[in-house]
Each structure stands twice: as C-alpha cells, then as structure tokens.
XYZ file of N, CA and C in Angstrom:
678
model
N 21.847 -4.651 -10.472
C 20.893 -5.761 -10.570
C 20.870 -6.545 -9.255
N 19.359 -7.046 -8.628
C 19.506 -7.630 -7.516
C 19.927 -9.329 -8.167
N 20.907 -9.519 -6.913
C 21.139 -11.096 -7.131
C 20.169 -12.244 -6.629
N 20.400 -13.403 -6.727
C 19.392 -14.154 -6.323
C 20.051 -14.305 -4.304
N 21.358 -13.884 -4.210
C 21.730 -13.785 -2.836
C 21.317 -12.440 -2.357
N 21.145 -11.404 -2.662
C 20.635 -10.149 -2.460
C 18.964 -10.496 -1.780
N 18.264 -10.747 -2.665
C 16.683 -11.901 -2.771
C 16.815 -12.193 -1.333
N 17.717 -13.440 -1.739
C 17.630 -14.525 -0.473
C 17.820 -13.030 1.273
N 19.374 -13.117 1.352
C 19.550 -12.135 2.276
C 18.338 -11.199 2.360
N 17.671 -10.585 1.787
C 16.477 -9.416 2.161
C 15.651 -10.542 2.957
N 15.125 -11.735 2.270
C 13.839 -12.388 2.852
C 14.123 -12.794 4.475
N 15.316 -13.221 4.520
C 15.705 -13.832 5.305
C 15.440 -12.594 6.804
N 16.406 -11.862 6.375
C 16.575 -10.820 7.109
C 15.206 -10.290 7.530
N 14.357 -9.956 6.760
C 13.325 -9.127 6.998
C 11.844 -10.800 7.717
N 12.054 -11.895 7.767
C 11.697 -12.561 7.898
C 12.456 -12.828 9.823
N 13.436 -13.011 9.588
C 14.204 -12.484 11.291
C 13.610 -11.617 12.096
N 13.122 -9.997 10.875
C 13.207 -9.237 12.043
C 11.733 -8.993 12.390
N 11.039 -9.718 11.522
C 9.341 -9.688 11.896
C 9.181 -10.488 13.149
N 9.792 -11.590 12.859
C 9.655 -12.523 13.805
C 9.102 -13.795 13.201
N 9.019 -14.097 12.372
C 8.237 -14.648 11.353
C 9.166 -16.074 11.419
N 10.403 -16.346 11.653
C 11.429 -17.128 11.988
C 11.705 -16.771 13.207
N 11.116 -17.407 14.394
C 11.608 -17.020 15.887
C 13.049 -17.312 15.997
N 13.313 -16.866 17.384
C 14.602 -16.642 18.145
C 14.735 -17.884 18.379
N 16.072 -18.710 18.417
C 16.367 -19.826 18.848
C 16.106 -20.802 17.714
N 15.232 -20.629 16.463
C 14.839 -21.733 15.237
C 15.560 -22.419 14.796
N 15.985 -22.744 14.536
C 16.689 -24.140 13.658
C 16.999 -24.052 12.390
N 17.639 -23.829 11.274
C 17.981 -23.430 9.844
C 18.500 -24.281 9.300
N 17.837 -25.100 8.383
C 18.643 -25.827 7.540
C 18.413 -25.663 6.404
N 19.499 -25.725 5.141
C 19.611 -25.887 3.981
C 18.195 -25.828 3.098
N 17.693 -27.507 3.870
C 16.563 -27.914 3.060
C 15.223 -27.082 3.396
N 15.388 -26.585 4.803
C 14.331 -25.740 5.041
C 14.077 -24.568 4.610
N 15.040 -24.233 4.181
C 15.595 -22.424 3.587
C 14.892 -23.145 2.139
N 15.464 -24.173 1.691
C 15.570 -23.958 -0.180
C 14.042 -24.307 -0.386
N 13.143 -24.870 0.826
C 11.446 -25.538 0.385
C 10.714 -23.693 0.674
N 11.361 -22.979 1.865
C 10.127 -22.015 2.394
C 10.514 -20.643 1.281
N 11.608 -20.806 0.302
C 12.193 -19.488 -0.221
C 12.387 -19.858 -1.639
N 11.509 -20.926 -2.116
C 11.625 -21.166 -3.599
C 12.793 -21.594 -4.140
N 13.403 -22.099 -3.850
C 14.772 -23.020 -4.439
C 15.915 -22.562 -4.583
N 16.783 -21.799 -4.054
C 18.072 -20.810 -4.117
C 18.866 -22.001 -3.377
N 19.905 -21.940 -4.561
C 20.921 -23.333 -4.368
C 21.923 -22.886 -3.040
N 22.750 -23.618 -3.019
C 23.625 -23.847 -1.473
C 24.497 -23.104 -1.620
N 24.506 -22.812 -2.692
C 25.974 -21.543 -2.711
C 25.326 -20.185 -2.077
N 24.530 -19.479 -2.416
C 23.564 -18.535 -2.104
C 23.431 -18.515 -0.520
N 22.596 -19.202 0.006
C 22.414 -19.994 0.977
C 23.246 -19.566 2.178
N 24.181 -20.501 1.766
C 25.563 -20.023 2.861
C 26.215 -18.976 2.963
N 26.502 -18.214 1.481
C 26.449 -16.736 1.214
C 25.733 -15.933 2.331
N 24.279 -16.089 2.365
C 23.248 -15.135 2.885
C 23.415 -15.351 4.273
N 23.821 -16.847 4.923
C 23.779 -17.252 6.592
C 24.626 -16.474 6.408
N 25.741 -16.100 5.975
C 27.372 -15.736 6.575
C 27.055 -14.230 7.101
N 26.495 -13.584 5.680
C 25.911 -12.073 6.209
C 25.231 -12.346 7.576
N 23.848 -13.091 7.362
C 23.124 -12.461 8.714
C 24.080 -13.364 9.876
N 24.811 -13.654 9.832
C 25.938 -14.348 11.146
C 26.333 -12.800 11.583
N 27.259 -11.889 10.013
C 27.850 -10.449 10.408
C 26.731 -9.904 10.879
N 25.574 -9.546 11.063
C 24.851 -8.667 11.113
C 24.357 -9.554 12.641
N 24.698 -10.126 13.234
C 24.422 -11.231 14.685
C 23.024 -11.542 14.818
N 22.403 -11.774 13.298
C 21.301 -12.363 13.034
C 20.669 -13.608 13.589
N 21.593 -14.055 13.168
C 22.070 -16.089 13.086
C 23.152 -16.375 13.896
N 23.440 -17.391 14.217
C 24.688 -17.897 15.016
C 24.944 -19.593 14.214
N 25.949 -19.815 14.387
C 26.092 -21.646 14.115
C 27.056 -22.078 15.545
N 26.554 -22.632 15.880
C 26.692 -23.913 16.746
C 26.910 -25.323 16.313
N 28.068 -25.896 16.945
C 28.603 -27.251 16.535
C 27.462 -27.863 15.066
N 28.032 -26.620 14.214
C 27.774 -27.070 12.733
C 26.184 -26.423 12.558
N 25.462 -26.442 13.591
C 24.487 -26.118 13.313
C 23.773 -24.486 13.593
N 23.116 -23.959 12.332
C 22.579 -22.387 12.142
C 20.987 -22.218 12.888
N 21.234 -21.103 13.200
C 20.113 -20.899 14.118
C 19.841 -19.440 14.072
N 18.219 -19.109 14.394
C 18.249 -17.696 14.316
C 18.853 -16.992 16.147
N 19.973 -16.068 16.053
C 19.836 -16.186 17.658
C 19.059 -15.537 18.380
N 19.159 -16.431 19.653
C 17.960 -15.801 20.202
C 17.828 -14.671 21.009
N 16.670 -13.737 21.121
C 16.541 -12.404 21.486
C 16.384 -12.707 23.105
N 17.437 -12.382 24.346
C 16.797 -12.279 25.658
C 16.851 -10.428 26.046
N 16.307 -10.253 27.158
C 15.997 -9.391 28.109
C 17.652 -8.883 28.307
N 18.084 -10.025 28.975
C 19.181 -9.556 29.577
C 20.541 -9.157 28.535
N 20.372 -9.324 27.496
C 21.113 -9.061 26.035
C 20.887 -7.345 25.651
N 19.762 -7.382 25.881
C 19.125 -5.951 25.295
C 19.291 -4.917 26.270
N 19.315 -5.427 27.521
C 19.474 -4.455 28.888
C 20.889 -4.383 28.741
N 22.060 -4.719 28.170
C 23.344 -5.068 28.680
C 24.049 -4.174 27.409
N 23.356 -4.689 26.377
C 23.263 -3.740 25.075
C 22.850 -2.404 24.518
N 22.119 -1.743 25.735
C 21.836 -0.531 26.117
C 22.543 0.195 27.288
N 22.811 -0.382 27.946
C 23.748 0.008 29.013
C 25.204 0.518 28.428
N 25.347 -0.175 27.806
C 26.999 -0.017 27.365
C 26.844 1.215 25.596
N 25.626 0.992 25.256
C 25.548 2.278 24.438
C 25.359 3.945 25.511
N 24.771 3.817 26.220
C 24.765 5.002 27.134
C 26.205 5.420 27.502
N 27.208 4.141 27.822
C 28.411 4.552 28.052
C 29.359 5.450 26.673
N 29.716 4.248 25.632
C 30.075 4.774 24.837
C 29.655 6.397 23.750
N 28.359 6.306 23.895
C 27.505 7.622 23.300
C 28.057 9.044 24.604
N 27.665 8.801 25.800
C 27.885 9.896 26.613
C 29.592 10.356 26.028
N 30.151 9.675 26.307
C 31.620 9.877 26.134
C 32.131 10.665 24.218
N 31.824 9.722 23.713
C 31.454 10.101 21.796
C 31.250 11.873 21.766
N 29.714 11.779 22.706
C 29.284 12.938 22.429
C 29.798 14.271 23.206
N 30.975 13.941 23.891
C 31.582 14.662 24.692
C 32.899 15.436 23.367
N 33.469 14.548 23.327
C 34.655 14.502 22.043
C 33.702 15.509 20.686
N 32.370 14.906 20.647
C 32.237 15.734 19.227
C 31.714 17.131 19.617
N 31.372 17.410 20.699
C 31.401 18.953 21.475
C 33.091 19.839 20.680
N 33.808 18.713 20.709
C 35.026 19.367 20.862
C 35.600 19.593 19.645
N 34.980 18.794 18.259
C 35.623 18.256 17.298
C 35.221 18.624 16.373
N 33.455 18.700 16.066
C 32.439 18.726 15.053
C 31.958 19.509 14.324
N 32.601 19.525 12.890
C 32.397 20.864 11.857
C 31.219 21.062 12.028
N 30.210 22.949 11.957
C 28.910 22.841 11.803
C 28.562 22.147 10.753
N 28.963 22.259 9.880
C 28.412 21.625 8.084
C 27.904 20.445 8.591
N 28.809 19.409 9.262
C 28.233 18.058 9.464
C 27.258 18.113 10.320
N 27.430 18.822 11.038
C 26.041 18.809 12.214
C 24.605 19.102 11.201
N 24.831 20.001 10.281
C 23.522 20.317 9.559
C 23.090 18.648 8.613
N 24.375 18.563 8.175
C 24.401 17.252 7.452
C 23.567 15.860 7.808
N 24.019 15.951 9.382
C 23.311 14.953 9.727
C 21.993 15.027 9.842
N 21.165 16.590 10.473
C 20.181 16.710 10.719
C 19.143 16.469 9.355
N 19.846 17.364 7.971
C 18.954 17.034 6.811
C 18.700 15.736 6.313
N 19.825 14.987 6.298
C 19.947 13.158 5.920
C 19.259 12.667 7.043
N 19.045 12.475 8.104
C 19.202 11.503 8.715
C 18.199 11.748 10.468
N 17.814 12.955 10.371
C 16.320 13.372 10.786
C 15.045 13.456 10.021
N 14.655 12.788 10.423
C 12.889 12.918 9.395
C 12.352 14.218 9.666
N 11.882 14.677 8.870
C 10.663 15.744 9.021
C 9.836 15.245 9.774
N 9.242 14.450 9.548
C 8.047 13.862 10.308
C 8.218 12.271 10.266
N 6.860 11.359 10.988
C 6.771 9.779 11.155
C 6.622 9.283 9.751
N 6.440 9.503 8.907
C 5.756 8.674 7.555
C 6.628 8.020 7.273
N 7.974 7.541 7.110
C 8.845 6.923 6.736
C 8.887 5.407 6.725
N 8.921 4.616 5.823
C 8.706 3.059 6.173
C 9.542 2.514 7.335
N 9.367 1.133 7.458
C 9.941 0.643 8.650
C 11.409 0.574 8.518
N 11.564 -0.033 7.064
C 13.420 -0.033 7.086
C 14.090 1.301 7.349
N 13.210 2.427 6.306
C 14.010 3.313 6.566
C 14.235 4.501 7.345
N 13.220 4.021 8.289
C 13.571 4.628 9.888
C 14.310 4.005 10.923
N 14.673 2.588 10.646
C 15.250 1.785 11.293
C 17.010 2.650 10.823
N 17.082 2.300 9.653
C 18.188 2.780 8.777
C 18.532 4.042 9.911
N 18.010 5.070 8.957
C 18.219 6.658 9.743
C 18.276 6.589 11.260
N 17.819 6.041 11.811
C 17.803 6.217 13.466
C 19.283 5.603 13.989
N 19.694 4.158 13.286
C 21.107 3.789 13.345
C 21.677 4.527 12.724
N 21.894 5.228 11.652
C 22.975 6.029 11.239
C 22.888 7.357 11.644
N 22.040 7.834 12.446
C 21.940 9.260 13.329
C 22.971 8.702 14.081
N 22.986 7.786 14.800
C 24.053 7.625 16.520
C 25.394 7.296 16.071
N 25.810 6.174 15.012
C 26.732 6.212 14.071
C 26.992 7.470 13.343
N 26.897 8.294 13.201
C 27.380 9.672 12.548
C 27.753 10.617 13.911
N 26.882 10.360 14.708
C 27.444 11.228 15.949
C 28.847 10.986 16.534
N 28.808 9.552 16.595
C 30.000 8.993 17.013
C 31.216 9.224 16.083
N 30.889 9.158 14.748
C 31.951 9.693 13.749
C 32.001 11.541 14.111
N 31.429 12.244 14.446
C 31.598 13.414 15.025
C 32.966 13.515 16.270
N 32.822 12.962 16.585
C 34.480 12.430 17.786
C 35.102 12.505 17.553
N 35.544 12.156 16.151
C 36.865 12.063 15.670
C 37.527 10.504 16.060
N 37.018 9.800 16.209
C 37.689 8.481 16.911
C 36.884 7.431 16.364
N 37.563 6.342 15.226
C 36.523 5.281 14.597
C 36.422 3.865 15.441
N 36.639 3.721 17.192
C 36.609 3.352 17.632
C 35.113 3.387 18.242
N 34.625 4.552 18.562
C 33.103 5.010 18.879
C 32.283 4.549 18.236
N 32.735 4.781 16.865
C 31.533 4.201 15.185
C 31.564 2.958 15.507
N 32.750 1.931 15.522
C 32.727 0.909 15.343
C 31.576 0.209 16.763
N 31.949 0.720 17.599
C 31.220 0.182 18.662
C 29.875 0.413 18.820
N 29.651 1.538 18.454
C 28.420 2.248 18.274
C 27.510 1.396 16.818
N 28.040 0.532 15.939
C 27.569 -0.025 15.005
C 27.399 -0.958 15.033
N 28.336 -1.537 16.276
C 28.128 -2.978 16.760
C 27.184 -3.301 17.924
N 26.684 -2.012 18.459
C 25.443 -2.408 19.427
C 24.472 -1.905 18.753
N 23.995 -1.075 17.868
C 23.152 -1.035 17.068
C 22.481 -2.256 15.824
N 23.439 -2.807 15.822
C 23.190 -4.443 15.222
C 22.594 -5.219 16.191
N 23.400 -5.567 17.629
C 22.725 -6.144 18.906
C 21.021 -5.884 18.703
N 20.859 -3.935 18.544
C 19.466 -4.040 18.884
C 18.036 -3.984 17.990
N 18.900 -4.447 16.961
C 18.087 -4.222 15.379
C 16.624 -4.857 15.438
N 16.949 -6.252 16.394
C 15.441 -6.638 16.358
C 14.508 -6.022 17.331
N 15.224 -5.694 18.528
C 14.034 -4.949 19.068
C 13.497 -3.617 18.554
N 14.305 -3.038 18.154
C 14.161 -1.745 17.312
C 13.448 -1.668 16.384
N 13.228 -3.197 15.366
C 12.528 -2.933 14.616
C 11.103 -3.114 14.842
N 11.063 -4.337 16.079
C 9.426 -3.948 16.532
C 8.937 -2.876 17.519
N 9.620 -1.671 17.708
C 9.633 -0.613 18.357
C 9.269 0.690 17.381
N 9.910 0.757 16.104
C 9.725 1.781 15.566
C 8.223 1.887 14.687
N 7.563 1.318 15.030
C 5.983 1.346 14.361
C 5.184 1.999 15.158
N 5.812 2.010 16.498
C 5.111 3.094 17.171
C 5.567 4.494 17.155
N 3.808 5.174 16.613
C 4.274 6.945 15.954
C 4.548 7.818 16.904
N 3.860 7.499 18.029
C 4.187 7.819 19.288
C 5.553 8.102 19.305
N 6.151 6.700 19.809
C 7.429 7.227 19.814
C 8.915 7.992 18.451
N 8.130 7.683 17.433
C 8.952 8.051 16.548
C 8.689 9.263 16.295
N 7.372 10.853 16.614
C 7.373 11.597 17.054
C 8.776 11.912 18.235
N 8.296 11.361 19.417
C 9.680 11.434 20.598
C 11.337 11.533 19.879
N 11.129 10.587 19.134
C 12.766 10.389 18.957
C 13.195 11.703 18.058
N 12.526 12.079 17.135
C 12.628 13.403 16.447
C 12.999 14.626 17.388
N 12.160 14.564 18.081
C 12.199 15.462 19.125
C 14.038 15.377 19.882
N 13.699 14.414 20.716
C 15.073 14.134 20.718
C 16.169 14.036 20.297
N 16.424 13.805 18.745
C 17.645 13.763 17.786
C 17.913 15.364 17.377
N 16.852 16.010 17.709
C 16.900 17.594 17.129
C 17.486 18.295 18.710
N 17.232 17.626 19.895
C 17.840 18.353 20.856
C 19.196 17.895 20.965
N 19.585 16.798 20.875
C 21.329 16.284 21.015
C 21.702 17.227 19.815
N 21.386 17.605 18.765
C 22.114 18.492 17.786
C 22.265 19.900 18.279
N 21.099 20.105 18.782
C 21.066 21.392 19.075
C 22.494 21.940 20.181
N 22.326 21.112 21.050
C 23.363 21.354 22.157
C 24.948 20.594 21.836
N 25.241 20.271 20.462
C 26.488 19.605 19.721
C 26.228 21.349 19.306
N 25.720 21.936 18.415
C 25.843 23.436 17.566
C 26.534 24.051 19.143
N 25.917 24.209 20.364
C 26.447 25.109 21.160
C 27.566 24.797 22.070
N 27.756 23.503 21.766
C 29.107 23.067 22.348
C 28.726 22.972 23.704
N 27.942 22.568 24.134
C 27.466 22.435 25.396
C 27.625 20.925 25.905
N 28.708 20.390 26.011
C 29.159 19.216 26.866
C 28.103 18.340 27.528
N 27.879 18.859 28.755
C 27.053 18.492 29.839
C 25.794 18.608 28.917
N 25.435 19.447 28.461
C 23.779 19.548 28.518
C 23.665 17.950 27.103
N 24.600 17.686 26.244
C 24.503 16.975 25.017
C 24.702 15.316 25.814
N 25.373 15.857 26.789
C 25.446 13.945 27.723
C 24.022 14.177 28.284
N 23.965 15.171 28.716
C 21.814 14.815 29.385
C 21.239 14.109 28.598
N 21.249 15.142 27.506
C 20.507 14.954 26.559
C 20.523 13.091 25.582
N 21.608 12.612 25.484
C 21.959 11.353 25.006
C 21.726 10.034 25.844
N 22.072 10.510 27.205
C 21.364 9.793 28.140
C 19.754 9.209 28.423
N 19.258 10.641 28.424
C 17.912 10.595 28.551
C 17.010 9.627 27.534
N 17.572 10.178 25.923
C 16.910 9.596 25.025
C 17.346 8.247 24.709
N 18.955 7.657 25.389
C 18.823 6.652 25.238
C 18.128 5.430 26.212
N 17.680 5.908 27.685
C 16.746 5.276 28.705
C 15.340 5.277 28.571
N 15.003 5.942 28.161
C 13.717 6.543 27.475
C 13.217 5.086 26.052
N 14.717 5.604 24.734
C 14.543 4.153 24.287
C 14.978 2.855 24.613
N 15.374 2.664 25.956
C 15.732 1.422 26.496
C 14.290 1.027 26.986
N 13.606 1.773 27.574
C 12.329 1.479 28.567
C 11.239 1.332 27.325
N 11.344 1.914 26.231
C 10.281 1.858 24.908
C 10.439 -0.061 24.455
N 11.657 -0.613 24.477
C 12.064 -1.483 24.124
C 11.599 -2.254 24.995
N 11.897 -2.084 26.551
C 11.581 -3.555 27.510
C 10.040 -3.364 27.505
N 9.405 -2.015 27.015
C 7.371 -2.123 26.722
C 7.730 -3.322 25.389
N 8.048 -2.606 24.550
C 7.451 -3.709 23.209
C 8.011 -4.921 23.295
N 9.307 -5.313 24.023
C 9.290 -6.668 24.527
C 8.490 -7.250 25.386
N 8.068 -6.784 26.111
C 6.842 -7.566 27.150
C 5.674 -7.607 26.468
N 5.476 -6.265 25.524
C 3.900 -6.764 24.928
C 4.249 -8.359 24.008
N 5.298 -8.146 23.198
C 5.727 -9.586 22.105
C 5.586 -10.626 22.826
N 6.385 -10.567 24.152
C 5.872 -12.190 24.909
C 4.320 -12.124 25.514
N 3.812 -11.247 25.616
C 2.232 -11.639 25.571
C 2.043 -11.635 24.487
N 2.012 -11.480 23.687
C 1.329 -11.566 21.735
C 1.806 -13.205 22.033
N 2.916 -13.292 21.868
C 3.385 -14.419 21.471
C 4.059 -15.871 22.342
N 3.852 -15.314 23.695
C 4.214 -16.382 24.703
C 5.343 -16.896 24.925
N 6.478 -16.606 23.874
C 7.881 -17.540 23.554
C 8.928 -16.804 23.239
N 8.849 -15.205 23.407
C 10.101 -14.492 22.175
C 10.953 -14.536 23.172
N 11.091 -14.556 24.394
C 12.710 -14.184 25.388
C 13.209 -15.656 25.161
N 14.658 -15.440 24.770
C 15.180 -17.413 24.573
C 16.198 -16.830 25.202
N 16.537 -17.804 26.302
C 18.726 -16.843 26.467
C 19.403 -17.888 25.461
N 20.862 -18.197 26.054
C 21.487 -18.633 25.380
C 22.403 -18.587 23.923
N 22.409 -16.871 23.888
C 22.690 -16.385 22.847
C 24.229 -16.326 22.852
N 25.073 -16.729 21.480
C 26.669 -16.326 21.568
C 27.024 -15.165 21.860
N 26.155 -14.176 21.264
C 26.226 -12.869 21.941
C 25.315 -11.881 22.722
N 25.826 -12.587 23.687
C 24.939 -12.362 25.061
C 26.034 -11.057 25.505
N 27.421 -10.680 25.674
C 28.445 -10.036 26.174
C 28.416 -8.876 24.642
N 27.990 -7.239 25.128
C 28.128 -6.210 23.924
C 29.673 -5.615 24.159
C-alpha cells in the first residue's frame, strides 16, 4: 500500500526533477503542506530526509532547500564517473560471469526508446551500477551510485531525447559486447566514449534549460565536490 509519505516523496521528487521547484528554492513546512494538500509534519520531514539521501535537497543553518544544479557540479560529476567506470570496467573484463552479462543486457537494455521517463532514467542508472557490481568490488557500486544521484536531474531532462536514447542503446550493447570478449582496452574506449558523448548531451540540454528558462545554473551547492 502506498503511504501518504510514499505520495508526498514521489511528488516532491518528480516535482524537483521537472523543475517545477527550481534549484536553490526555499522549502518550508507551510509551503509543502498548502502546494501538496495537507500531509502533516511527520511525513514532511520523513520525505525532506529521503530527498536530502538522494542530494535532492540540502538544509542549511536549519533551513531546506532544493539544491542547486551548477555547470561546474555536473562537469566534475562526470569527470570522476569516467574515472571510476574506466577502471570498474577493467576488473569486470576479469571477473564477470557470462550469465550476468546476459542478465544485464535483458533487464536493463531496452529493446527500443518507448519506455517512460522514470523508467529509463531507472535502467540507464542501474546498467552502470551493475557494471560496476561486475568488478567484484562494492566500492565501484557505491561510487558509481553516488554520482549517478549527482546526475539525476540533468539526466532526467536529457532522456526525452529519442535521439539520444536510440545512441545510448547502441552504446550499452557495445560496452557488453567487448565485457563477453574480455577485451580490456576496447571496453575502457568504449565507456569512455559513451560517457563524453553523455557528458556533452547534458552541457546541450543544460544550455537549452537556461535559455527556456533564464535561471537553472545556481552554484553554491553542499555538493559541489563528487
């Protein structure tokens, strides 16, 4: 059964990642309980705490905020996934039952674009998170899950384009391919490529958002350092 904190947390969240609650906003109690139909303070603080874990929100000397999305967060947050992934995907060359390799490809590759927004968002983070569990080392996952959170919001206004969600298919089927042949080098090309490729997809749909919208780069984020 969904809870009335389940409720709350979805709106919230999916209200974050539209943009619908900008970067840098202001959150209070009374503002949450007038724009979300009345969900008492227990709930409430419940739901901030999640999107705090999920580096949704931040609080500052007492006060909650959505944090804010910069440039230099997302560039810094991609950089350091290229590191950790090249390396991951080196180890699971070395490590990685076929079964799971098929595993991942049937779960967690689309056939094709039709897939809603969450749950291509979903699958595309748990493709790079499963690779990294391919390593053998839950140090990779963990890190690898923690910059995939970093880039949830740009990602999510990125993956509506079919364009690229064609590309990424493409791409998630070649890093497998060259994990099946144990091919080292060619699986770091390959992870590299597609992750600069979606770094540069990201700084497009960020520049189009601040023309749509004039205001989305805010710095000042607690987690500015991935």
């Amino acid at each position: 059964m969904t809870t009335q904190l389940d409720k709350l947390y979805e709106s919230l969240r999916a209200d974050i990642l539209n943009l619908v609650l900008s970067p840098g906003l202001r959150l209070s109690e009374r503002m949450i309980e007038a724009r979300y139909r009345g969900p008492s303070r227990t709930p409430i603080r419940a739901a901030m705490l999640r999107l705090e874990a999920n580096r949704l929100v931040q609080k500052v000397d007492r006060v909650w905020s959505v944090t804010p999305l910069s440039l230099t967060h997302i560039m810094q947050a991609c950089e350091f996934r290229i590191g950790i992934e090249r390396e991951g995907v080196t180890l699971a060359c070395e490590r990685a039952q076929p079964r799971k390799l098929e595993q991942i490809e049937a779960e967690l590759v689309p056939s094709d674009t039709d897939a809603s927004r969450k749950d291509w968002l979903h699958s595309g983070c748990e493709f790079h998170v499963e690779l990294m569990r391919l390593s053998g080392n839950e140090l990779y996952v963990e890190a690898m899950q923690d910059v995939m959170q970093r880039l949830a919001r740009i990602r999510w206004l990125e993956v509506v384009n079919e364009a690229g969600r064609a590309r990424t298919i493409i791409e998630h089927r070649e890093i497998l391919r060259h994990l099946r042949a144990g091919d080292a080098a060619a699986a770091r090309d390959a992870v590299t490529r597609h992750a600069l490729e979606t770094q540069q997809r990201h700084q497009d749909t960020l520049a189009k958002s601040v023309m749509r919208t004039g205001s989305l780069v805010i710095g000042g984020s607690n987690y500015d350092q991935p």
